[in-house]
XYZ file of C-alpha atoms in Angstrom:
604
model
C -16.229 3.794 -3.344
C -13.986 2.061 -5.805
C -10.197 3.683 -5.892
C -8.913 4.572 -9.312
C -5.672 2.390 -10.771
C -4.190 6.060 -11.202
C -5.146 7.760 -7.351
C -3.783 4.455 -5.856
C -0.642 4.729 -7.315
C -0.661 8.165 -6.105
C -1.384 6.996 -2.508
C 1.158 4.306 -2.690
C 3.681 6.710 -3.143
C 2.761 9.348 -0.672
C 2.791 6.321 1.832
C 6.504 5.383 1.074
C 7.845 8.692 1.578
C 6.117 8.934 4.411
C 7.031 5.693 5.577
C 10.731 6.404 5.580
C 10.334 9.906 6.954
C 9.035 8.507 10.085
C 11.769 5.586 10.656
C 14.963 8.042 8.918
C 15.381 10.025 12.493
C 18.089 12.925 11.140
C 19.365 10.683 8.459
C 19.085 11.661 4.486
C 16.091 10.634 3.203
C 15.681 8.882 -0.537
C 12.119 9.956 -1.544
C 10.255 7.256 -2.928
C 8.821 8.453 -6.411
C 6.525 7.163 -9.083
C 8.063 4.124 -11.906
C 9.396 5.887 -15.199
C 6.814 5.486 -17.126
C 6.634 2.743 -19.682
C 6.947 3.022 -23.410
C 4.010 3.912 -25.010
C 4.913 0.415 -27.826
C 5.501 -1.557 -24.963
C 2.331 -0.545 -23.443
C 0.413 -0.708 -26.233
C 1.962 -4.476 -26.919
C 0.939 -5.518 -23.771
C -2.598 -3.943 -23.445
C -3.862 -3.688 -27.101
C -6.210 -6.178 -28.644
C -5.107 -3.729 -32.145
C -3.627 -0.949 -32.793
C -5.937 1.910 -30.661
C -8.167 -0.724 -29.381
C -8.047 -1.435 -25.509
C -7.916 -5.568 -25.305
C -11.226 -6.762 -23.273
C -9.692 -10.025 -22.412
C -6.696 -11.662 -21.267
C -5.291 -14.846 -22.186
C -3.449 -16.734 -19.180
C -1.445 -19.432 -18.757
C -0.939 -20.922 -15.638
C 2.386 -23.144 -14.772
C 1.647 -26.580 -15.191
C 1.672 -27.608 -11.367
C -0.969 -24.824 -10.153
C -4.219 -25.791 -9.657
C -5.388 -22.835 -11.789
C -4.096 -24.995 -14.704
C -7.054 -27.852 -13.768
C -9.506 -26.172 -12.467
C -12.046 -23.434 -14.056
C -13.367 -22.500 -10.226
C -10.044 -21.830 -9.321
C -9.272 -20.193 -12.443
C -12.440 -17.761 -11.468
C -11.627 -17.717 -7.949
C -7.993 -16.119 -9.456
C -9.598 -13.841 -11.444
C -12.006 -12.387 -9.199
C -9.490 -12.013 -6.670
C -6.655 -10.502 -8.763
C -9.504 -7.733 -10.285
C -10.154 -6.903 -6.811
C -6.850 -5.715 -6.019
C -6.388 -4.504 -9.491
C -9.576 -2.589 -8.617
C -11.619 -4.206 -11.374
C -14.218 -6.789 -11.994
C -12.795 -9.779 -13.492
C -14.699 -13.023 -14.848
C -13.335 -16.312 -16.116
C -15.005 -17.049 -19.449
C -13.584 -20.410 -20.655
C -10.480 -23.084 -20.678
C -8.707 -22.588 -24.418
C -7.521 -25.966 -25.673
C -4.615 -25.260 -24.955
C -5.702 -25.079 -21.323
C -4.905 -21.685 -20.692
C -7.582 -19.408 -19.379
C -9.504 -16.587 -21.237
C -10.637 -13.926 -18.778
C -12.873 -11.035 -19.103
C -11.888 -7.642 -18.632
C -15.291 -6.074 -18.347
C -16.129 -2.792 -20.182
C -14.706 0.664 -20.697
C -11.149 -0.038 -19.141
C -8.544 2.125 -20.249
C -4.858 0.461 -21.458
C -3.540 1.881 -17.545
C -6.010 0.071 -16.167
C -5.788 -3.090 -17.806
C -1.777 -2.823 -17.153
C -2.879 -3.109 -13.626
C -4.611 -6.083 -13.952
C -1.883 -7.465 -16.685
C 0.765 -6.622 -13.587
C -0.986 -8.352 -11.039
C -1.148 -11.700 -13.072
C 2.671 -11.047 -13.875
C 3.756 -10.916 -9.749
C 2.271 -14.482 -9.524
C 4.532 -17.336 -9.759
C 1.659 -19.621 -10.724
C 1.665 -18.024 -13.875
C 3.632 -17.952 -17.296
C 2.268 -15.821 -19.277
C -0.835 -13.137 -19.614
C -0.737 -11.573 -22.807
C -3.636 -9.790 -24.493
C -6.794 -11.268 -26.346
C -5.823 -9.952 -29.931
C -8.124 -8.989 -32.603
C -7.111 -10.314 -35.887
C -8.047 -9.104 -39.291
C -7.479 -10.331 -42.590
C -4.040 -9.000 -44.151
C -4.825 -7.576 -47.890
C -1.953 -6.798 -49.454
C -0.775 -9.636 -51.166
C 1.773 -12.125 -51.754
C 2.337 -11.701 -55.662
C 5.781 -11.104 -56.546
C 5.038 -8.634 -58.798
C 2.744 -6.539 -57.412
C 5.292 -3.718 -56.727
C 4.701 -3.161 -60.653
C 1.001 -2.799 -60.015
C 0.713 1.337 -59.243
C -3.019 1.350 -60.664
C -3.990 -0.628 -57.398
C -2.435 1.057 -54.926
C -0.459 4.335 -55.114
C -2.272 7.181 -53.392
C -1.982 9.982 -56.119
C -3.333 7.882 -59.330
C -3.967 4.480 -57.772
C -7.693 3.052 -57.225
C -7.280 2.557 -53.629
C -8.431 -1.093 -54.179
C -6.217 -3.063 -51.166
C -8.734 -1.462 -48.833
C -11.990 -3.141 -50.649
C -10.008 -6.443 -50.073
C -10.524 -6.231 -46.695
C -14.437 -6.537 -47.251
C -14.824 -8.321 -50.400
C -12.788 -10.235 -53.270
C -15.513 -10.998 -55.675
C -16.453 -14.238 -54.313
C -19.665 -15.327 -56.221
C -19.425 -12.860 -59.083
C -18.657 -14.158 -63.017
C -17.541 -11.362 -65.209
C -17.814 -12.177 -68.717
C -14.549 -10.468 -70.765
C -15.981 -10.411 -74.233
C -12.677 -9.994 -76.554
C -10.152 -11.968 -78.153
C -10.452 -14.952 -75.508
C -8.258 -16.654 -73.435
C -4.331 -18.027 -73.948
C -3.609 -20.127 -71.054
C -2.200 -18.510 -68.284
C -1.132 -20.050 -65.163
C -1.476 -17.234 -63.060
C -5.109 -16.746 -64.490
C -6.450 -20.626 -64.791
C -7.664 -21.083 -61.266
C -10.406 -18.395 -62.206
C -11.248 -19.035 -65.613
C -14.666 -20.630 -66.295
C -16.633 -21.738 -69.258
C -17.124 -19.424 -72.275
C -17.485 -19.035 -75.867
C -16.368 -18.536 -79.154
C -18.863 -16.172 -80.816
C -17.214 -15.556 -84.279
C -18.598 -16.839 -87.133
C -16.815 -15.686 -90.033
C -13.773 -17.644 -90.375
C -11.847 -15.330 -91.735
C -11.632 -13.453 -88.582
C -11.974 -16.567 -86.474
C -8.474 -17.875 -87.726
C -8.690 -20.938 -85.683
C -10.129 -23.117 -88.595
C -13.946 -23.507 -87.839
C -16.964 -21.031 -86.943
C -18.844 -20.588 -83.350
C -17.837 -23.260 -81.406
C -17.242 -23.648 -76.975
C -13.517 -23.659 -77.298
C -13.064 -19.887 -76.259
C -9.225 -20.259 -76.602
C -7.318 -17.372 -78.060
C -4.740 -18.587 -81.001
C -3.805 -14.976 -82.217
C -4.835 -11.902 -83.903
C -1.453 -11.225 -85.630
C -2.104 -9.849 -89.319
C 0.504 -8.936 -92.336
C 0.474 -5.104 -93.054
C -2.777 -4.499 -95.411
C -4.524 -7.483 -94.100
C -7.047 -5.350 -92.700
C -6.789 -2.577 -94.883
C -4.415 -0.271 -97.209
C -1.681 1.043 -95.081
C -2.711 -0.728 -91.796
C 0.850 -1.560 -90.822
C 1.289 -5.587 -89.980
C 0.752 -6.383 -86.050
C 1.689 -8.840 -83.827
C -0.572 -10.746 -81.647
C -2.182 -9.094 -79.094
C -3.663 -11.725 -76.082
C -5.547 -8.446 -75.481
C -8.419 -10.523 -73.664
C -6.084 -12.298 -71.532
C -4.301 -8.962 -70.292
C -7.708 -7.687 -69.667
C -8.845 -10.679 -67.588
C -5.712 -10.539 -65.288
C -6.711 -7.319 -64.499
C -10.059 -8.331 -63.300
C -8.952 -11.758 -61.532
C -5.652 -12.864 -61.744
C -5.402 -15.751 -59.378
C -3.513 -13.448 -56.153
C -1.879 -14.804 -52.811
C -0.407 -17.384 -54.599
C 3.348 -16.091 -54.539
C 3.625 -15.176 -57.924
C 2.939 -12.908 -60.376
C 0.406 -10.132 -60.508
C -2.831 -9.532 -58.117
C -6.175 -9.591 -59.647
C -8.534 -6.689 -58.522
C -11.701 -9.341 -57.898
C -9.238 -12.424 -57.018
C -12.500 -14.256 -55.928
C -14.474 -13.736 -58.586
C -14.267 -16.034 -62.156
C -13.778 -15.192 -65.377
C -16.211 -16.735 -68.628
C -14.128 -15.612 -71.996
C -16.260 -14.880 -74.723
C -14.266 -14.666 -78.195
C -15.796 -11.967 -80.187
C -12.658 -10.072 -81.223
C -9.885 -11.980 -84.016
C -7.589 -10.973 -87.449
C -8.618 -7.276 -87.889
C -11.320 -7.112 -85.384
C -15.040 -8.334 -84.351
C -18.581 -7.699 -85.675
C -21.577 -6.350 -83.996
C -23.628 -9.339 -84.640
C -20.931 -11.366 -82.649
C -20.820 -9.371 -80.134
C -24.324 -8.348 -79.609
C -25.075 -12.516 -79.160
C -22.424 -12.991 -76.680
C -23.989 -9.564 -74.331
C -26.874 -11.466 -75.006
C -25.993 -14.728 -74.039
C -23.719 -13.637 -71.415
C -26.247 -12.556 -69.576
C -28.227 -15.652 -69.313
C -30.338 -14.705 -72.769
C -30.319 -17.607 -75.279
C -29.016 -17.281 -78.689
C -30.178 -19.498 -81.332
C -27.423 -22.479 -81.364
C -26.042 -21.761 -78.877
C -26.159 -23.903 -75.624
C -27.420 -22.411 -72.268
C -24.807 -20.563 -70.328
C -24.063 -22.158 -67.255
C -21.836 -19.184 -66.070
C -23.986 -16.638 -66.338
C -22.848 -13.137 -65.688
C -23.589 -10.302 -63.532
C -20.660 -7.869 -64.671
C -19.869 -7.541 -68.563
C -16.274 -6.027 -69.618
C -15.987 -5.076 -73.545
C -12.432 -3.128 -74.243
C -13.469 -2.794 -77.375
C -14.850 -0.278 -79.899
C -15.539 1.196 -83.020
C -16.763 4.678 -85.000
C -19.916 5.999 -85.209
C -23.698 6.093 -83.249
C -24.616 3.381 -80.720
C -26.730 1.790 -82.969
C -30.391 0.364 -81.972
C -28.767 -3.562 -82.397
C -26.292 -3.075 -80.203
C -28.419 -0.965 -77.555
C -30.875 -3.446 -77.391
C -29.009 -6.235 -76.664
C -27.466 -3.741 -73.593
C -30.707 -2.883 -72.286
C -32.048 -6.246 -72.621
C -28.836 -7.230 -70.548
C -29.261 -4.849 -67.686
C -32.963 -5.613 -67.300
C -31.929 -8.891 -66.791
C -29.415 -7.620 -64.024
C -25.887 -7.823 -65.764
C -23.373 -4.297 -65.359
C -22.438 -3.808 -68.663
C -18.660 -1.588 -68.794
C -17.382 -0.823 -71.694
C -14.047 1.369 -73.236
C -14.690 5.199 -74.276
C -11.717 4.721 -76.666
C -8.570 5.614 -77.492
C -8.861 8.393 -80.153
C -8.720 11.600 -78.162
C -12.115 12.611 -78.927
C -15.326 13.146 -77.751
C -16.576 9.304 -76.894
C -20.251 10.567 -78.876
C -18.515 9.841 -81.773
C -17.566 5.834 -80.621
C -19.698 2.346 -79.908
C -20.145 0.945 -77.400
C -18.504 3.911 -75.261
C -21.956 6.314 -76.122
C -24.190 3.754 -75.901
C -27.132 4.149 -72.790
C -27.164 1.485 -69.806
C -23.229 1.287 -69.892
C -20.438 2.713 -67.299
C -18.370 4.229 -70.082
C -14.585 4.551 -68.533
C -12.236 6.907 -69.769
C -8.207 6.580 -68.556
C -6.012 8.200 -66.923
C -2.021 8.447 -66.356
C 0.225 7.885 -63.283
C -0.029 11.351 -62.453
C -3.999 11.147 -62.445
C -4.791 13.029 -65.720
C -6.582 12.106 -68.643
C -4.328 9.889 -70.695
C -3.245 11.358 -73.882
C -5.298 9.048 -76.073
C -8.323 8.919 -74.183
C -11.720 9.798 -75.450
C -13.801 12.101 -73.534
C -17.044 14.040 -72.956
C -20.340 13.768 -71.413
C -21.044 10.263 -71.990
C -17.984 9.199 -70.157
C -19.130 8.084 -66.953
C -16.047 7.425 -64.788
C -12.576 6.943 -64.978
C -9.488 4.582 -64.073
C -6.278 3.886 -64.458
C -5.184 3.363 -67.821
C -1.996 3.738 -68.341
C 0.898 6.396 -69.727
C 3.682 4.338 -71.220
C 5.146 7.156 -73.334
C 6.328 8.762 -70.150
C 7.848 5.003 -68.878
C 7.135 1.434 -69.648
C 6.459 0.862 -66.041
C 3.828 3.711 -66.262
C 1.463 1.499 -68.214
C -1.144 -1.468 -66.416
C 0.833 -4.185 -65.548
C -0.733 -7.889 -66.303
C -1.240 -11.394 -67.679
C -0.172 -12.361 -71.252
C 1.675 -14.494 -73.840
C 4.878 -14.041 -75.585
C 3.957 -15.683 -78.932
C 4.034 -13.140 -81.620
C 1.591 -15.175 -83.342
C 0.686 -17.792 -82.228
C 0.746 -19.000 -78.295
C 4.173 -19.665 -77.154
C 4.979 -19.057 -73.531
C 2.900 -17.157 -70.840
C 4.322 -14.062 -69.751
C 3.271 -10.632 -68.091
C 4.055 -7.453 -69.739
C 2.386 -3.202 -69.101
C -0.243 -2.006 -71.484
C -2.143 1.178 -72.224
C -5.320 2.432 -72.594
C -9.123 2.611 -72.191
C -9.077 -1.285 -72.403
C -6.711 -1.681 -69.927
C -9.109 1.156 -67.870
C -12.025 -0.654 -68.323
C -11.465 -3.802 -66.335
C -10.644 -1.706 -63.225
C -14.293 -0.840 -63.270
C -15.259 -3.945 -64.022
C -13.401 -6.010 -61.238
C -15.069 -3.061 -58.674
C -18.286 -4.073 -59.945
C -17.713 -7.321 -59.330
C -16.351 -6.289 -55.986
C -19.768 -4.687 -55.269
C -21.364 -7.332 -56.531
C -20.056 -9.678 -53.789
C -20.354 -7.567 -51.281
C -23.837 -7.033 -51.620
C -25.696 -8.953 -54.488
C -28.807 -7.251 -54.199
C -27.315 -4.078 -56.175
C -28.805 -3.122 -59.459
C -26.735 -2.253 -62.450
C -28.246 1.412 -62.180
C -27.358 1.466 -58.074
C -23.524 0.112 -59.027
C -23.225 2.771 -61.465
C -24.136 5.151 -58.894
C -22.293 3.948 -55.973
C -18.884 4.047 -58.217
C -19.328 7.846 -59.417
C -21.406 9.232 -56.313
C -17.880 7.625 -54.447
C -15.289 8.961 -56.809
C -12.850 11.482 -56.068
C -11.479 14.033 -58.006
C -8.720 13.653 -60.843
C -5.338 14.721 -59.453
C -4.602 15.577 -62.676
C -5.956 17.566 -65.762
C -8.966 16.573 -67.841
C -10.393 18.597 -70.775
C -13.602 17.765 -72.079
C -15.043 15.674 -69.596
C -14.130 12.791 -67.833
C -17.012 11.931 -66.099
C -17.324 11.693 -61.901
C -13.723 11.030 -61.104
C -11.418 8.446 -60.631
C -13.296 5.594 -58.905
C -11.838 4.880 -55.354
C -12.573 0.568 -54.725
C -12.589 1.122 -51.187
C -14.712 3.560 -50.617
C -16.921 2.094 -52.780
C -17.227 -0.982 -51.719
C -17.704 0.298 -48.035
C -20.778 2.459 -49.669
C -22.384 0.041 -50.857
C -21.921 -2.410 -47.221
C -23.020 0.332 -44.813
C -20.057 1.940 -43.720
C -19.685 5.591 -45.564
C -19.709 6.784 -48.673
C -22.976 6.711 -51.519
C -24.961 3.651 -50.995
C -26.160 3.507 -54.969
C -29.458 3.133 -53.833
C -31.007 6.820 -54.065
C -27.518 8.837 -54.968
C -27.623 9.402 -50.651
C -24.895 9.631 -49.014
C -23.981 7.420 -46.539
C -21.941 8.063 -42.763
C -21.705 5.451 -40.071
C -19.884 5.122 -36.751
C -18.934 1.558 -36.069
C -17.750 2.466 -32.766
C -19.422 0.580 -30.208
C -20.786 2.015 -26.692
C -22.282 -0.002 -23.875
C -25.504 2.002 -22.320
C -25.595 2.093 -19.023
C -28.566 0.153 -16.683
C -30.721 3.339 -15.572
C -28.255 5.481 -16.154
C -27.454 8.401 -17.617
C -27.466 8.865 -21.427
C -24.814 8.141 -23.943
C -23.608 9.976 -27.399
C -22.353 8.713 -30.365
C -20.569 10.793 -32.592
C -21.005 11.402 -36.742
C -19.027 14.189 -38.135
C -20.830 15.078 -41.786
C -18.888 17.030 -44.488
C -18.432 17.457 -47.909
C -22.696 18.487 -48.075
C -23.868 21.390 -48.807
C -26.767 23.311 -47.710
C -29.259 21.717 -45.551
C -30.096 17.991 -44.479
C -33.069 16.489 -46.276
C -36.780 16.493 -45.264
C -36.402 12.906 -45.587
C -32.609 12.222 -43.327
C -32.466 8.222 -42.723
C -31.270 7.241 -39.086
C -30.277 3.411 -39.335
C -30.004 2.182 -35.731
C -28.186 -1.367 -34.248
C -28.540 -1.604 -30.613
C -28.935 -4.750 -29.027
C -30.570 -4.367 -25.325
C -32.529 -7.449 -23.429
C -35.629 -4.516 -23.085
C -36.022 -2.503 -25.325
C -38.878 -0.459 -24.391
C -36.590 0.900 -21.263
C -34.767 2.743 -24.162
C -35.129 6.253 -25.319
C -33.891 7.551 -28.914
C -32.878 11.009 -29.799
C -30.708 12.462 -33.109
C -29.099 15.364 -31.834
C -28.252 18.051 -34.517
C -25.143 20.028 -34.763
C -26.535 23.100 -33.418
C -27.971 20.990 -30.622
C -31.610 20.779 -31.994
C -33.020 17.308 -30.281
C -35.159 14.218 -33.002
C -37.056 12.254 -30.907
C -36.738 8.649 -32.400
C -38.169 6.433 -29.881
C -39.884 6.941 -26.484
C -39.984 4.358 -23.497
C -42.516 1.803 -23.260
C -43.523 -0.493 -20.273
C -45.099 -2.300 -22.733
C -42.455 -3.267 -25.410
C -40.379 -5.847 -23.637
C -38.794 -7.066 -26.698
C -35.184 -7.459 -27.376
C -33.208 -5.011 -29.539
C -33.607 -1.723 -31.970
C -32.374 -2.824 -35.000
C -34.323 -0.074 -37.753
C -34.783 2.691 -39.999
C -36.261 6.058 -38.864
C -37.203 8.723 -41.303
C -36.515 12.458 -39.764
C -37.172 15.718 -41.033
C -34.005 17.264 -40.781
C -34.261 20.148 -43.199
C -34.145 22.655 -40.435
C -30.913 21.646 -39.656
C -27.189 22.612 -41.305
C -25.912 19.266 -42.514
C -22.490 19.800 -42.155
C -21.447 18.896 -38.613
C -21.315 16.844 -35.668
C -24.744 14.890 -35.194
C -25.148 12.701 -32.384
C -27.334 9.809 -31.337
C -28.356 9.796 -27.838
C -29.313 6.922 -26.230
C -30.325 6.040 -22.872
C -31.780 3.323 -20.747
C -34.291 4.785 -18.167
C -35.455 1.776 -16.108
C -33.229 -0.967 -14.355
C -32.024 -4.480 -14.495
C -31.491 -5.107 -18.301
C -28.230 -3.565 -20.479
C -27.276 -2.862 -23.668
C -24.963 -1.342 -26.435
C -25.180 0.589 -29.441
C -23.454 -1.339 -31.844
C -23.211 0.712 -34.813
C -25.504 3.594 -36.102
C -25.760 5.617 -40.185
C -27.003 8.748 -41.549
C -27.878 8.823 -44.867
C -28.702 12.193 -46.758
């Protein structure tokens, strides 16, 4: 029978004391007792592969003169033998280049026991040093310098809760096409900026000399007052499509600047929008060509896009031009996200925001309510941060620009507001989604990002459609690991915990804890499963319902000697409560082949 690490510490003790009342005669007797036990950090530093993860393996270097140093059998000969006093099974696994040795901790070891095997390595003189096998994982937050300013990515009242996507995805793979103004150089924007267009004819509005042309470049929309009408008041340039764009994918990690919400993804400018605006025909042909259509004269794109962003907008009915060139768009696979507007009225009333086929985005403040200006209502499918600069400068969206007042002059960054600057946020989680899993439909991102959305902290009259979209749970939707997956509106739990199953022995439970559903489970409850076992017919399957009601998902088979479950099963669950603990119970029934339940998902 093997001793426990914590009963032969117990014995040790009892022994001492013992020990020294047998030899003490009449003399005063100091009472051995137990070591003061260790900080939790330092414990935790020592025995940790991360934070609340028991390490599985040790890394130890031996002094340069043992023979442990040279040889792997005597390297395993050490191990074995220092597991057997630590009262564990230890197994050499491999020499590191660095020639220290990486041994194996076995399973299921708590961070006492692997102290005891950590201390046993330390009372050897051979060695210098035995320090966990850490688990490493890549650090989000980035570098930028400015990305203090950034609020809209990260604070937890009004913030997207992007960093946590970043760990998963960056938008590696996706182009987003920004149709707007275009694109002033920007050096914190350049490394993502691919090939795009300029789709404005009239050169009246172009104001850069010539008609459609592939020089997407943005040379100002500055206009003297009644330029573009009586009593519109004269206006500056705006580099409105470069602000968007550095929203979406502003180069990040690169000690500088601001951090892009799809930092992997690329950008294609498409010029639509100049002196006093943009016309549909203009920007119907670049949706179109965007996303991979062909438009007469105009070259093939050879950036084709799967996300479209257009913070832009105008009065009246989604008209049958412009919806057509959306639909034709999403059939051919493209997200299409477009501004509600900034009038502070139902979006019905505004194009492209009440068009069909589009995630129309309405904004929201710091504090998580609707933004003053923001249009609302029915149509509005989602919405983001946008931005509240009447209540502070700093309260606006943060990003790339230029300070030329006309015409380009020097790049610079500077905090914008509204459903423009809103819009992009939904666009660079597409993109995100995108990435992560490019098999996603337009319709299935849509529903990911509003079946994942949480509810405004703030106030919202008239409708502002799902929520405010949350990037991280999002994005871990649509990879498997909780939330909606966008592909039926379900919604998705998974335990990623791993759990070795024992050779014939007794069964194991993994825990899911469902909430936020109401009523019962559906007729039609998913069970994904991941275990990987070297005989798989020795296993038996149950789902275990919160009220202790047994699923049988797989019997035993003598006969199915392949390796692994790795499936779908389709239960009907509508019986059951769905709120609650559910369980899958696994366990292995015959002998001499082992296992582990990797990961495993409900989806209702």
């Amino acid at each position: 029978m093997r001793t426990s690490p914590s009963l032969r510490r117990k014995l040790i003790s009892v022994a001492a004391v013992s020990a020294a009342l047998l030899t003490a005669g009449t003399a005063s007797v100091a009472v051995a007792q137990e070591p003061a036990p260790q900080a939790a950090a330092d414990l935790a530093a020592r025995t940790e592969a991360a934070p609340g993860v028991t390490a599985e393996r040790l890394i130890v270097g031996y002094e340069s003169g043992a023979s442990e140093a040279r040889s792997n059998k005597a390297a395993e000969a050490d191990a074995i033998a220092k597991g057997k006093r630590a009262g564990e099974e230890l197994d050499f696994r491999r020499r590191l280049g660095t020639g220290a040795a990486l041994v194996d901790l076995g399973e299921d070891l708590t961070k006492a026991d692997v102290a005891d095997v950590i201390a046993e390595y330390r009372a050897d003189p051979q060695v210098a040093y035995v320090v966990p096998d850490r688990l490493n994982t890549p650090q989000a937050d980035p570098n930028d310098t400015d990305y203090a300013k950034q609020w809209d990515l990260f604070e937890a009242t009004a913030g997207m809760n992007v960093p946590g996507a970043w760990n998963t995805t960056t938008g590696t793979g996706v182009t987003v096409a920004v149709i707007d103004t275009g694109y002033v150089a920007h050096s914190d924007l350049a490394a993502n900026i691919v090939g795009g267009y300029d789709f404005i004819a009239d050169t009246a509005v172009s104001v850069d000399g010539d008609g459609r042309d592939g020089n997407p470049a943005d040379p100002g929309d500055w206009y003297n007052a009644g330029d573009c009408g009586a009593g519109v008041p004269a206006s500056n340039s705006s580099w409105h499509g470069t602000h968007v764009a550095g929203t979406i994918a502003a180069a990040t990690n690169n000690a500088k600047g601001m951090a892009g919400i799809a930092y992997g993804a690329k950008i294609s400018p498409l010029r639509v929008l100049g002196k006093c605006g943009g016309y549909d025909s203009d920007i119907i042909d670049a949706i179109t060509w965007a996303s991979g259509g062909t438009v007469s004269g105009v070259p093939a794109n050879g950036n084709v896009a799967k996300v479209i962003n257009m913070s832009l907008g105008g009065d009246g009915a989604c008209t049958s031009a412009t919806q057509n060139a959306i639909n034709a768009a999403v059939n051919r696979g493209t997200t299409v996200v477009v501004a509600a507007g900034n009038d502070n009225e139902n979006v019905s009333g505004h194009s492209p925001g009440n068009c069909n086929n589009v995630i129309s985005v309405a904004a929201t403040s710091r504090t998580g309510a609707k933004a003053s200006y923001s249009n609302y209502g029915t149509l509005v499918d989602i919405s983001a941060p946008g931005g509240q600069t009447s209540t502070g400068t700093a309260n606006g969206i943060y990003s790339t620009l230029n300070s030329g007042t006309k015409t380009p002059s020097t790049e610079s960054y500077a905090y914008y507001q509204g459903t423009s600057m809103a819009t992009p946020h939904i666009a660079g989680l597409a993109a995100l989604m995108e990435s992560a899993n490019p098999a996603l439909t337009p319709a299935q991102i849509e529903s990911a990002i509003k079946s994942n959305a949480r509810a405004l902290p703030g106030a919202c009259s008239g409708g502002c459609g799902a929520g405010l979209a949350d990037a991280t749970k999002t994005v871990l939707a649509v990879t498997g690991s909780g939330g909606s997956d966008g592909s039926t509106g379900g919604t998705a739990f998974t335990s990623t915990t791993a759990v070795s199953i024992p050779d014939a022995g007794s069964a194991i439970e993994s825990p899911i804890t469902v909430s936020g559903r109401s009523g019962n489970a559906p007729s039609a409850l998913q069970v994904g499963v991941d275990i990987t076992h070297t005989y798989r017919g020795d296993l038996v399957i149950d789902l275990v319902a919160p009220d202790g009601s047994a699923y049988r998902l797989k019997n035993s088979s003598s006969s199915d000697s392949a390796d692994d479950v790795r499936t779908t099963y389709t239960v009907n669950a509508s019986a059951e409560v769905a709120n609650g603990t559910w369980k899958l119970r696994v366990r292995d029934v015959a002998s001499q082949d082992t296992g582990r339940l990797n990961s495993w998902k409900l989806t209702f």
